[in-house]
Backbone as JSON Lines, residues from 0, in Angstrom:
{"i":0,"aa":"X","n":[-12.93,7.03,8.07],"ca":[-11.84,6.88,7.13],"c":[-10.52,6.9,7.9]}
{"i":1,"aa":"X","n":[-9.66,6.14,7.45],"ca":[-8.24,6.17,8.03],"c":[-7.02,5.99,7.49]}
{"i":2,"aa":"X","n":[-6.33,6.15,8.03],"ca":[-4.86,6.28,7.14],"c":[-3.73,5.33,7.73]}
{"i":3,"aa":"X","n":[-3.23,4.67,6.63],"ca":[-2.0,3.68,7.52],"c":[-0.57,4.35,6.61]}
{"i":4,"aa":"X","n":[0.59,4.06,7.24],"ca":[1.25,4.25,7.01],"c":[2.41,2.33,6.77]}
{"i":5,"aa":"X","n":[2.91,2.14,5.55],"ca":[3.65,0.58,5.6],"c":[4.96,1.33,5.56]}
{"i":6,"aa":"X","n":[6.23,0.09,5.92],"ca":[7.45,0.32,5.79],"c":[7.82,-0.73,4.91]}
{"i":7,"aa":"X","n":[7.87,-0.77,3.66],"ca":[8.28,-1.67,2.78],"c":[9.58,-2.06,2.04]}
{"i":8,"aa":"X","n":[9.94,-3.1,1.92],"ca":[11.51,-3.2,1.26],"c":[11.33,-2.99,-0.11]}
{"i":9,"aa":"X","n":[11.55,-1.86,-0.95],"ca":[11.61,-1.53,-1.98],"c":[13.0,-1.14,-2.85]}
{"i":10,"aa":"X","n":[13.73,-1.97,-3.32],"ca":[14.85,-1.84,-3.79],"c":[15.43,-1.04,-5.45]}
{"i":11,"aa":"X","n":[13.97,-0.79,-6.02],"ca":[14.16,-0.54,-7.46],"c":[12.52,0.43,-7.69]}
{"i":12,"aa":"X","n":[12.29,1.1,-8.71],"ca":[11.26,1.45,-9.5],"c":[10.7,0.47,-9.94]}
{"i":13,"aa":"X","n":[10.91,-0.9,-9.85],"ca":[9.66,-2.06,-10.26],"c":[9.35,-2.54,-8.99]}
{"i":14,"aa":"X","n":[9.91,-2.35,-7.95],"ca":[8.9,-2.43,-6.94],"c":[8.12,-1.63,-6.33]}
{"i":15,"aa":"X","n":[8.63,-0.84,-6.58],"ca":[7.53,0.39,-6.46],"c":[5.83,0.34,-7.69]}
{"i":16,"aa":"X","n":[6.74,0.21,-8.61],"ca":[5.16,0.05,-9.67],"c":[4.54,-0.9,-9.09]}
{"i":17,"aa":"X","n":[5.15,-2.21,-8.65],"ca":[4.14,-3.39,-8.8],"c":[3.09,-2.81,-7.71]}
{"i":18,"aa":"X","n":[3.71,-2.76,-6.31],"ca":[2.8,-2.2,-5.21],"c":[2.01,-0.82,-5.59]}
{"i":19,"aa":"X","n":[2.22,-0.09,-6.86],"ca":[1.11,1.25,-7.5],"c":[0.1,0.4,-8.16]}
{"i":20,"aa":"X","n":[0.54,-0.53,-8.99],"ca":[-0.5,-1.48,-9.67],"c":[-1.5,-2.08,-9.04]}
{"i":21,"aa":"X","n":[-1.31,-2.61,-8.02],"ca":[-1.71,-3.49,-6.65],"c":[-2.4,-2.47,-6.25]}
{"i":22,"aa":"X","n":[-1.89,-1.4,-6.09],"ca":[-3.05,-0.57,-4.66],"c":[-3.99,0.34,-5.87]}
{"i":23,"aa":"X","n":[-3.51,0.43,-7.41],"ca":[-4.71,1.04,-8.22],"c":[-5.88,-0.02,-8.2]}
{"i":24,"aa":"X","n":[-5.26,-0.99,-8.95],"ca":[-6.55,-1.66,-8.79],"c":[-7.38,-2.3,-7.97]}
{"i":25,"aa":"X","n":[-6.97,-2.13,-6.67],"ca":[-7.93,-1.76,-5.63],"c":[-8.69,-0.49,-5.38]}
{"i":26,"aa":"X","n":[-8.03,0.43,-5.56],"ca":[-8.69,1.64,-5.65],"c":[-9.75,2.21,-6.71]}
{"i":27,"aa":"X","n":[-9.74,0.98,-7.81],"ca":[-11.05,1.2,-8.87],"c":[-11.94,0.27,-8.24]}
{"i":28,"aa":"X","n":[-11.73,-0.33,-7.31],"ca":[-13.01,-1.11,-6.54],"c":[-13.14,-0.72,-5.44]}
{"i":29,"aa":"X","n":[-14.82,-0.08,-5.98],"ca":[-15.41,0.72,-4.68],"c":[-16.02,0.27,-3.67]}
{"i":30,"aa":"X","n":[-15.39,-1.42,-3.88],"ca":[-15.95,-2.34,-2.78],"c":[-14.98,-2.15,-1.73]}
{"i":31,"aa":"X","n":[-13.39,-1.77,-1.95],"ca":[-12.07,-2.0,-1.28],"c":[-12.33,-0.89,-0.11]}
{"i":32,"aa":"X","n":[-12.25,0.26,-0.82],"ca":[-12.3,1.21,0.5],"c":[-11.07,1.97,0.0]}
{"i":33,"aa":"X","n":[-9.98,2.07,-0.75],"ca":[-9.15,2.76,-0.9],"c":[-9.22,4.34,-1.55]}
{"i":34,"aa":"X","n":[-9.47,5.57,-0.98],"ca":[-9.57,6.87,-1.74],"c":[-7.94,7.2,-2.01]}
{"i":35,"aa":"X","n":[-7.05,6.91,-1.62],"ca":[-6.12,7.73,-2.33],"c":[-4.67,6.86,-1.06]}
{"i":36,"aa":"X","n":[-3.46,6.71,-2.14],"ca":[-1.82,6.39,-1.65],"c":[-0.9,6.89,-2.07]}
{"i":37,"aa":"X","n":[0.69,6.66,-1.76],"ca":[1.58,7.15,-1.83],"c":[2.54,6.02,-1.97]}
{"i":38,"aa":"X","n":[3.17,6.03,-2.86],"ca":[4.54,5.4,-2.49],"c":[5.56,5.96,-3.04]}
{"i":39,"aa":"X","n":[6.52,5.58,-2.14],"ca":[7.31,6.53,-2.09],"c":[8.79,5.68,-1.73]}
{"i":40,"aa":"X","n":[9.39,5.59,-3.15],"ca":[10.62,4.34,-3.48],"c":[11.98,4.54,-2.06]}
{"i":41,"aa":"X","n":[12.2,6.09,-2.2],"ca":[13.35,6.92,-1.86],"c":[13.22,6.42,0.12]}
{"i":42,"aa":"X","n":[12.1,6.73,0.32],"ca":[11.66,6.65,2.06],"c":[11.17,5.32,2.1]}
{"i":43,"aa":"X","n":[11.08,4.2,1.2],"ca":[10.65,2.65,1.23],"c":[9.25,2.72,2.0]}
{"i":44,"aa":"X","n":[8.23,3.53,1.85],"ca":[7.12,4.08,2.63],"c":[5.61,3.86,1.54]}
{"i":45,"aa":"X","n":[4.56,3.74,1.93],"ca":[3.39,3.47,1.36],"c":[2.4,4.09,2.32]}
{"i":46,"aa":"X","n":[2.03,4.89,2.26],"ca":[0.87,5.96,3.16],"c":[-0.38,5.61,1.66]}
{"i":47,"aa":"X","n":[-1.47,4.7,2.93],"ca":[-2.67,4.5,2.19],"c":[-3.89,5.26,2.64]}
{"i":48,"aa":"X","n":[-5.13,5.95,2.31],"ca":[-5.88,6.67,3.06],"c":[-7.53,5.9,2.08]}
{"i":49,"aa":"X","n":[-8.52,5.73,3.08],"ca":[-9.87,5.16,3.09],"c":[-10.16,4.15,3.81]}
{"i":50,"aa":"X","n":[-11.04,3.7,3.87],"ca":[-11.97,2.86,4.75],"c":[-11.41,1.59,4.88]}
{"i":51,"aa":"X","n":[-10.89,1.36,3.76],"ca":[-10.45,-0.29,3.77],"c":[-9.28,-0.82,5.2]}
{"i":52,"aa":"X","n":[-9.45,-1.55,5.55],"ca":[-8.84,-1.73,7.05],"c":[-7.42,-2.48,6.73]}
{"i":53,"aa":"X","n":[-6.68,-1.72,7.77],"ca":[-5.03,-2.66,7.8],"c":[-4.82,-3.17,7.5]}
{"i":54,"aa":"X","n":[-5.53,-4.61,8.0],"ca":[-5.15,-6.16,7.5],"c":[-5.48,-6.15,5.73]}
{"i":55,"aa":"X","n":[-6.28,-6.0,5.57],"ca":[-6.55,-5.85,3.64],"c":[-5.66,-5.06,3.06]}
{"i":56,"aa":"X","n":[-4.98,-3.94,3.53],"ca":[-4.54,-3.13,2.77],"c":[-3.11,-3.98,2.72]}
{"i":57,"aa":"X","n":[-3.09,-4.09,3.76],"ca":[-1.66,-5.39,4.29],"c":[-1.54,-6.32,3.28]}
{"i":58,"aa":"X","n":[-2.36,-6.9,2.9],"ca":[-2.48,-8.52,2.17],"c":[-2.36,-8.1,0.16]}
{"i":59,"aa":"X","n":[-2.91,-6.69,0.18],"ca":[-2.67,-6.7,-1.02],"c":[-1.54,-6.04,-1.6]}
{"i":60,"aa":"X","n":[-0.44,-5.57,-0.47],"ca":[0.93,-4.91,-0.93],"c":[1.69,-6.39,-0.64]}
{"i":61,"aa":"X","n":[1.57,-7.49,0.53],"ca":[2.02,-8.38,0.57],"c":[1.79,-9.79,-0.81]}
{"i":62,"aa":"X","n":[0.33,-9.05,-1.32],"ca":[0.73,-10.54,-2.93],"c":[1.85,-9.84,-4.15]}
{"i":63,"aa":"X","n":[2.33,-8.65,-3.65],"ca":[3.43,-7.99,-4.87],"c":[4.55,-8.32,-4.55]}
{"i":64,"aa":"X","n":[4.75,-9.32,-3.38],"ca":[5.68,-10.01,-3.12],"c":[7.02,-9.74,-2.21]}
{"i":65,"aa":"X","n":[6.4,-8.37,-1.87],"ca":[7.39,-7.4,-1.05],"c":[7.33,-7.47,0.24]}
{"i":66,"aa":"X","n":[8.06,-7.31,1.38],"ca":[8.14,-7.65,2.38],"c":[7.66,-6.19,3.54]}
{"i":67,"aa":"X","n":[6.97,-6.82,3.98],"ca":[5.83,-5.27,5.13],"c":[7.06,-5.34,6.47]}
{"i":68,"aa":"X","n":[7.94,-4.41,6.73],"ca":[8.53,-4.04,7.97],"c":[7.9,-3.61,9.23]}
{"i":69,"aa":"X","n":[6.99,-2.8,9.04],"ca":[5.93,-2.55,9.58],"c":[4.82,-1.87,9.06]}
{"i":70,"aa":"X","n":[3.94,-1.83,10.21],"ca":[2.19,-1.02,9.45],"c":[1.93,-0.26,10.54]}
{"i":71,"aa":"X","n":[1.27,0.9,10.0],"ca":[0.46,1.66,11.61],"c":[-0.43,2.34,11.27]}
{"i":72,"aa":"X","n":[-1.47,2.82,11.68],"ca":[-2.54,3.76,11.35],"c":[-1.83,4.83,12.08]}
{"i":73,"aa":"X","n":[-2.0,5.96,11.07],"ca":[-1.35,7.25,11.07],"c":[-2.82,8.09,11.63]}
């Protein structure tokens, strides 16, 4: 299991939901790998934790249309 940490441009509380929406409903598919995230509007930050790997976790905060500054496994 692993943990990434994103740096995301989050300018409002609807970008923040969209990327909570996005990473729940990955996290009800126990195909994804996601046990548990964070986001966090104030620090423009997304700390994701489970199996599901970088690049995926990457691609599904990137279809909410928001822009990834960076990624790292924490």
């Amino acid at each position: 299991m692993g943990s990434y940490k994103f740096d995301v441009v989050m300018s409002c509380g609807g970008c923040s939901s969209a990327i909570t929406r996005a990473l729940n409903k990955a996290k009800e598919d126990p195909n994804f790998g996601i046990s548990d995230f964070k986001v966090d509007l104030e620090s423009q930050t997304v700390v994701v934790d489970g199996s599901a790997s970088l690049k995926d976790v990457e691609a599904k905060i990137a279809k909410t249309g928001k822009t990834i500054k960076s990624s790292a496994e924490i």
